[in-house]
mmCIF file of C-alpha atoms in Angstrom:
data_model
loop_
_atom_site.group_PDB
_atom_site.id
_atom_site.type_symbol
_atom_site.label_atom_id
_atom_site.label_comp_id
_atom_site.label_asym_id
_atom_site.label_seq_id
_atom_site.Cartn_x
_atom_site.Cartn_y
_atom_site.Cartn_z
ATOM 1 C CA UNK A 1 73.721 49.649 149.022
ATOM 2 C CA UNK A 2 72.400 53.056 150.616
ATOM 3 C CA UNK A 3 72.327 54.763 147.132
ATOM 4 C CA UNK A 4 70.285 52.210 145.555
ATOM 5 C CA UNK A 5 67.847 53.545 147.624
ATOM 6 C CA UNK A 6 67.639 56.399 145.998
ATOM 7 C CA UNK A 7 67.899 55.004 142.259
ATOM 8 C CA UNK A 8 64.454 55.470 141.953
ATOM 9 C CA UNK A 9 64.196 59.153 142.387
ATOM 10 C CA UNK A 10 66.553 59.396 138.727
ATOM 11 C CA UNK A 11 64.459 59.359 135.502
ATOM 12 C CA UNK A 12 64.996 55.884 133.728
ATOM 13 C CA UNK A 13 66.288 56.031 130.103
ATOM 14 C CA UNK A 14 65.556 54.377 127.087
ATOM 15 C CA UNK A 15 68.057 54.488 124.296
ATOM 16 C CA UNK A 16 69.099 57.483 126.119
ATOM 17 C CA UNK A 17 65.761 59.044 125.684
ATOM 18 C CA UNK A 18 64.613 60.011 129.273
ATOM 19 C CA UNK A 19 61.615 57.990 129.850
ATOM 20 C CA UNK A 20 60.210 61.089 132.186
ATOM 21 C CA UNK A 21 59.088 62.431 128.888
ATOM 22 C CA UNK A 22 56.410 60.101 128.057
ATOM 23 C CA UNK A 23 55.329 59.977 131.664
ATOM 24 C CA UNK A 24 54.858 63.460 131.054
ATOM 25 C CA UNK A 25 52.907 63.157 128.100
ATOM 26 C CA UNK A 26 50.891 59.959 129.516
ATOM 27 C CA UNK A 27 48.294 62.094 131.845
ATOM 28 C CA UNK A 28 47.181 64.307 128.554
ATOM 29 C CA UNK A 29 45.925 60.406 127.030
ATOM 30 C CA UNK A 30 43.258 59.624 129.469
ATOM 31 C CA UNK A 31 41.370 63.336 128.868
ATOM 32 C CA UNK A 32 38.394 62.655 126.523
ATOM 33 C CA UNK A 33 38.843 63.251 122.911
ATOM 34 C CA UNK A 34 36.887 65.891 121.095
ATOM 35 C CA UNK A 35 33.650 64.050 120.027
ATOM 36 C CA UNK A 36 30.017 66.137 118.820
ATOM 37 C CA UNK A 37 28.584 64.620 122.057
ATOM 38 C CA UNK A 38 29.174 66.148 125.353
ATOM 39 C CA UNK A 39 29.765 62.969 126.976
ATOM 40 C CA UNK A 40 31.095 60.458 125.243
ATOM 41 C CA UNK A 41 31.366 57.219 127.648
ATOM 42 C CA UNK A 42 30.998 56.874 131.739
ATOM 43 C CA UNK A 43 34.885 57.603 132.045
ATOM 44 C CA UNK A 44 34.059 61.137 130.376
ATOM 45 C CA UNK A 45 31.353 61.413 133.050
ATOM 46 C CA UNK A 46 33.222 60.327 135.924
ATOM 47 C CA UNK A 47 36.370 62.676 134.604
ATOM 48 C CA UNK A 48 33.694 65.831 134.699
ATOM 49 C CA UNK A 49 32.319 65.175 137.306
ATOM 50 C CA UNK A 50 35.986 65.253 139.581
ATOM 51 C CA UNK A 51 37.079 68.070 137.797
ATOM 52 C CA UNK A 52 34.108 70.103 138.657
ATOM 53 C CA UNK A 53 34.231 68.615 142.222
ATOM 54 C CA UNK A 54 38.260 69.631 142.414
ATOM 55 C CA UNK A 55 37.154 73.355 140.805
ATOM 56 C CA UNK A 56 34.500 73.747 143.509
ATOM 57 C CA UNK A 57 36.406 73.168 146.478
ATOM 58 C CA UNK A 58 39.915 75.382 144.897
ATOM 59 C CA UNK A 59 37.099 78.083 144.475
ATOM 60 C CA UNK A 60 35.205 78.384 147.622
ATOM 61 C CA UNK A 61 38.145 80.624 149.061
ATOM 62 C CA UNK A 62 37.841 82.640 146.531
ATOM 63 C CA UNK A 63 35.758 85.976 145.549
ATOM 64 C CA UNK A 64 34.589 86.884 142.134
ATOM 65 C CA UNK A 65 37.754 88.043 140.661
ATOM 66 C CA UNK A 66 39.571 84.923 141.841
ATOM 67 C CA UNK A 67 37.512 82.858 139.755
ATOM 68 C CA UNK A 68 39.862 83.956 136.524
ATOM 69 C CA UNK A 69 42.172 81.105 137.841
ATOM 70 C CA UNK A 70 40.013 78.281 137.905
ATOM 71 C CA UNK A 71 41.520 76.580 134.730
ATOM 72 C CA UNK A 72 44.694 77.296 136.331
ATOM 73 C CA UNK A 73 44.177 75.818 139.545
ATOM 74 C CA UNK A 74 42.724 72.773 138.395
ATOM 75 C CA UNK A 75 44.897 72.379 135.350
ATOM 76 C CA UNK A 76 47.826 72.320 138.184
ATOM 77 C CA UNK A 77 45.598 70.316 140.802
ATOM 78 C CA UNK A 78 45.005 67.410 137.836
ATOM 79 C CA UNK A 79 48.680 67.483 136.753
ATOM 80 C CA UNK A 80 49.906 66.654 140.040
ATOM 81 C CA UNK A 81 47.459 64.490 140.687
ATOM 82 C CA UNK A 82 47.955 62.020 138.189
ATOM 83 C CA UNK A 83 51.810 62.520 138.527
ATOM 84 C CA UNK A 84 51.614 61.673 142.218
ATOM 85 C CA UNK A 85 49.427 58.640 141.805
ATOM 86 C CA UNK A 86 51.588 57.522 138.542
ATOM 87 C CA UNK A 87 54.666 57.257 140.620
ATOM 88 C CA UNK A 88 53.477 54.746 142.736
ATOM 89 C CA UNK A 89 53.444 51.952 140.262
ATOM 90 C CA UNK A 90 55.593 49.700 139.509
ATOM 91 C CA UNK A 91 59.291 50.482 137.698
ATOM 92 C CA UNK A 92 57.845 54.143 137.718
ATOM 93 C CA UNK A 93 59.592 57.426 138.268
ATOM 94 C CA UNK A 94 57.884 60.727 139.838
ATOM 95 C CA UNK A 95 58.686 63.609 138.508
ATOM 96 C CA UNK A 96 56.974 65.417 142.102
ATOM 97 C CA UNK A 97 60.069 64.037 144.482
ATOM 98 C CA UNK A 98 62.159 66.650 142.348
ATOM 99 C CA UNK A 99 62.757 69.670 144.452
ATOM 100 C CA UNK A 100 63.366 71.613 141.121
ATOM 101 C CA UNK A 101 60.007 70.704 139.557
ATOM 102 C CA UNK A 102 58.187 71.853 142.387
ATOM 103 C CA UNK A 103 59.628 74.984 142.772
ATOM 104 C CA UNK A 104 59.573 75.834 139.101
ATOM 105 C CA UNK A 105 55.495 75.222 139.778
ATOM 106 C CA UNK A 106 55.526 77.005 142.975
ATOM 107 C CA UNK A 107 57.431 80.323 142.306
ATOM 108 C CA UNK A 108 56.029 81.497 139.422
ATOM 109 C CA UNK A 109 52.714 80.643 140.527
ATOM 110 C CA UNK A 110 53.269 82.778 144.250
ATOM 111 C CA UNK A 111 55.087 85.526 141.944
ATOM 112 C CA UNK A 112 52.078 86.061 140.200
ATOM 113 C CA UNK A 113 49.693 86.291 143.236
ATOM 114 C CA UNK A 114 52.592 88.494 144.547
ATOM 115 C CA UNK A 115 52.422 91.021 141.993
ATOM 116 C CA UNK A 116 48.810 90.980 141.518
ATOM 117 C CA UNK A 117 48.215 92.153 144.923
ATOM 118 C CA UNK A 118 51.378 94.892 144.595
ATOM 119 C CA UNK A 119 49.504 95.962 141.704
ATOM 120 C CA UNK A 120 45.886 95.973 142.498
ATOM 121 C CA UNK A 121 46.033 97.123 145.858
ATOM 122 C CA UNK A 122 49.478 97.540 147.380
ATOM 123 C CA UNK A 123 48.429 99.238 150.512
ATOM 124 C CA UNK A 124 46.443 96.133 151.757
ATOM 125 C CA UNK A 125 48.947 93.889 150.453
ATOM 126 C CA UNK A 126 52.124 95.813 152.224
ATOM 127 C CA UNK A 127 49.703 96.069 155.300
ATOM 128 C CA UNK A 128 50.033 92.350 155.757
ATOM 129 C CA UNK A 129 53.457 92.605 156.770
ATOM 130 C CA UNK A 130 52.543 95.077 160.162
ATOM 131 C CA UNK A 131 50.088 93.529 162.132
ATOM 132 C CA UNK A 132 47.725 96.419 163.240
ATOM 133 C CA UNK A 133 48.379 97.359 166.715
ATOM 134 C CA UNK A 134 51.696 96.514 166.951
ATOM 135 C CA UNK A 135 53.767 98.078 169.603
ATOM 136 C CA UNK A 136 56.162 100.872 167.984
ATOM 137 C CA UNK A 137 59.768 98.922 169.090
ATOM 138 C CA UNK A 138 58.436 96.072 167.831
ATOM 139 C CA UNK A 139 57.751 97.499 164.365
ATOM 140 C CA UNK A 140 61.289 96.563 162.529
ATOM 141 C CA UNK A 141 61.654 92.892 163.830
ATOM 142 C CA UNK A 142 57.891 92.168 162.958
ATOM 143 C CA UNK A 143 58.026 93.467 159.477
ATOM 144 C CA UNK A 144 61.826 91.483 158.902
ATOM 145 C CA UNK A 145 59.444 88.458 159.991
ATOM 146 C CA UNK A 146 56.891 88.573 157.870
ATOM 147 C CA UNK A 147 58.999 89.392 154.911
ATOM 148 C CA UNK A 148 60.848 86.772 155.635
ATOM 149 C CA UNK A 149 57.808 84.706 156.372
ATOM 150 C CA UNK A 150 56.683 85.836 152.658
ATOM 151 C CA UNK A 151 59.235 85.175 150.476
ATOM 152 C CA UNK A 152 59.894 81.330 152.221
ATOM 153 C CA UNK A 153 56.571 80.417 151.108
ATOM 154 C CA UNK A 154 57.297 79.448 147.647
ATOM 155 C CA UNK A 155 60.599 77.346 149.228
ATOM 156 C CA UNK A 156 57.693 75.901 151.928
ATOM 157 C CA UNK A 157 55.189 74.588 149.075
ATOM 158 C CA UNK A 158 58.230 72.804 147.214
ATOM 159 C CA UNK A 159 59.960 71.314 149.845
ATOM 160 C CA UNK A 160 56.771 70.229 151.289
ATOM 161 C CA UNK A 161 55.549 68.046 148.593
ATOM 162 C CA UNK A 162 59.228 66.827 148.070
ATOM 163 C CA UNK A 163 59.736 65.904 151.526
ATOM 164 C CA UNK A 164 56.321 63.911 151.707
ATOM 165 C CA UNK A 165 56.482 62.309 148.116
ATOM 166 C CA UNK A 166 60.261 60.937 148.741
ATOM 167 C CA UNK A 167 59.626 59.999 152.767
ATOM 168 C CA UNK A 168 56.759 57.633 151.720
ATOM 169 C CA UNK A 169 58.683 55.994 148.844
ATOM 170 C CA UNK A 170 61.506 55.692 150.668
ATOM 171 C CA UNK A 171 59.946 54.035 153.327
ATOM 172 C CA UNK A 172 58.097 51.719 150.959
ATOM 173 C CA UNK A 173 61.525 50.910 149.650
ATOM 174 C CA UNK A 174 63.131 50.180 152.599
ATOM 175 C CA UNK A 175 60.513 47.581 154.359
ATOM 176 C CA UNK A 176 59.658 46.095 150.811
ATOM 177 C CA UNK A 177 63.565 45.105 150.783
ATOM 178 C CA UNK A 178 63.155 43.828 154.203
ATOM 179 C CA UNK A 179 60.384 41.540 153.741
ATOM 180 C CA UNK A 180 62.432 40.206 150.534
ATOM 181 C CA UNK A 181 65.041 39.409 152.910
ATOM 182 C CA UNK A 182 63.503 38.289 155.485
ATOM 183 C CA UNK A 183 61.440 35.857 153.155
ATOM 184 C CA UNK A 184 63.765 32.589 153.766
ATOM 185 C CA UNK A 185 64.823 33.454 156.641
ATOM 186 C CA UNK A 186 61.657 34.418 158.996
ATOM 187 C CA UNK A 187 58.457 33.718 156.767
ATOM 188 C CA UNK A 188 56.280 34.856 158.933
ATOM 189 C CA UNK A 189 57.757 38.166 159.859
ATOM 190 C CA UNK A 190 57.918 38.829 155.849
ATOM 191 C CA UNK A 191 54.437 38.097 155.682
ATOM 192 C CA UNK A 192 53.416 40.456 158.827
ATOM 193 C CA UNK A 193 55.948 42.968 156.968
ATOM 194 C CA UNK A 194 53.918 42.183 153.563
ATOM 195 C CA UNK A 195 50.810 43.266 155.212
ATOM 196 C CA UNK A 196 52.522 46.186 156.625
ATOM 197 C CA UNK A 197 53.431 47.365 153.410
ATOM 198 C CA UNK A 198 50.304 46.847 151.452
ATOM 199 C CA UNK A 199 49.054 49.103 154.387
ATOM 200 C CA UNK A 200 51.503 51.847 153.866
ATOM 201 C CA UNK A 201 50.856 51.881 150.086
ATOM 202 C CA UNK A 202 47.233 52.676 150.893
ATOM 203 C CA UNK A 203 48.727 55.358 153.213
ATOM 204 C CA UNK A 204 50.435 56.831 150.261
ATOM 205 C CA UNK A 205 47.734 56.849 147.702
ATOM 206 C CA UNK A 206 45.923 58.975 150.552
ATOM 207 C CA UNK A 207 48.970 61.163 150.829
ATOM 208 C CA UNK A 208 49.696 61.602 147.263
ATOM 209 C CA UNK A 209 45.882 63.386 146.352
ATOM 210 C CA UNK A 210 46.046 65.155 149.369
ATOM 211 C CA UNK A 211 49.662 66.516 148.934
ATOM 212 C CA UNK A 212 48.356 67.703 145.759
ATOM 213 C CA UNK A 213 45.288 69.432 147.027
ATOM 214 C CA UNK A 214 47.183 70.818 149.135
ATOM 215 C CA UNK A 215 49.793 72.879 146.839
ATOM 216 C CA UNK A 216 47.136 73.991 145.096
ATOM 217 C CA UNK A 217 44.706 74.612 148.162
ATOM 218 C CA UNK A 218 47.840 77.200 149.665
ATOM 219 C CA UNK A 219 48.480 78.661 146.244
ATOM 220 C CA UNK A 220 44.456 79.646 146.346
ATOM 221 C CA UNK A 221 44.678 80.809 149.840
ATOM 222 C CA UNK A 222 47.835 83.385 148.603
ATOM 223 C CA UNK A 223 45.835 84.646 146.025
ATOM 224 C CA UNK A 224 42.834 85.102 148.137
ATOM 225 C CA UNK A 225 44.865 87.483 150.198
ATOM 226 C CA UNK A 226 46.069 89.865 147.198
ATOM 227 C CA UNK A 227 43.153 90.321 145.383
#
């Protein structure tokens, strides 16, 4: 009974044909079509007009030479998006509650920002891990810190989202069973507990855009500091 909990956190199949695929592939249908118009219908309009909201708010961190990764950032911002908000329908899977999906987004990603900064300026980025000021006994333990500190970040943006994403469905899970049960037994209670859940789901539509702004949000706030 306690594992069919967590059936829905394995990728349904079809014919043995993992169904995760085309949930993959469905977020790359609802992006306009090329068309000799620049705006081809009010969804178009309402699609540009988010993105450019999403890119303005990833690059207000930023200085000039951060701007290179604005397709990036809201490339990765969208994806997860739609991926987050996608998994809360109905006999749906999300790919985002998958500890190894998020940390094959996350470490490349804070690799990259890594080695620009090593490369571009490796005093100021090596700097980071001495505070200035710091009393001369101190010096070892502080820098094994923030090394450590570092190098968990990629491990902190993963397990973040993953934590989050699978909390709130399990919960929704668990008190959408109980009003089911509770149904013929205590109607009233199952309709309080109804109400309760329509609530939470609310609660995790909120949760799901802002878990995804904020992945990419950190990810532009590590790059910030290494270039």
């Amino acid at each position: 009974m306690n594992m069919s909990f967590f059936d829905q956190f394995a990728s349904p199949c079809l014919l043995g044909i993992p169904l995760i695929l085309l949930s993959m592939l469905f977020p790359a249908l609802l992006l306009p079509s090329p068309n000799n118009r620049w705006v081809t219908n009010r969804f178009s309009t309402l699609q540009l007009w988010l993105i450019n909201l999403i890119t303005k708010q990833l690059m207000i961190p930023l200085n000039k030479n951060g701007h290179k990764w604005a397709l990036i950032l809201t490339s990765l911002m969208m994806f997860l998006l739609l991926i987050n908000l996608l998994g809360l329908l109905p006999y749906t899977f999300t790919p985002t509650t998958q500890l190894s999906m998020n940390m094959a987004l996350a470490f490349p990603l804070w690799l990259a920002t890594l080695i620009i900064g090593l490369r571009n300026q490796p005093s100021i980025s090596l700097g980071h891990l001495l505070p200035e000021g710091t009393p001369t006994p101190l010096i070892p333990a502080l820098i094994l810190i923030e090394t450590t500190s570092l190098l968990i970040r990629p491990l902190a943006l993963g397990v973040r989202l993953t934590a989050n994403l699978t909390a709130g469905h399990l919960l929704i899970q668990l008190i959408s069973t109980a009003s089911t049960v509770l149904l013929p037994i205590m109607p009233t209670i199952s309709v309080l507990t109804t109400t309760i859940l329509l609530l939470l789901t609310i609660l995790e539509v909120a949760v799901a855009m802002i878990q995804a702004y904020v992945f990419v949000l950190l990810l532009s706030l590590y790059l910030q500091e290494n270039i």
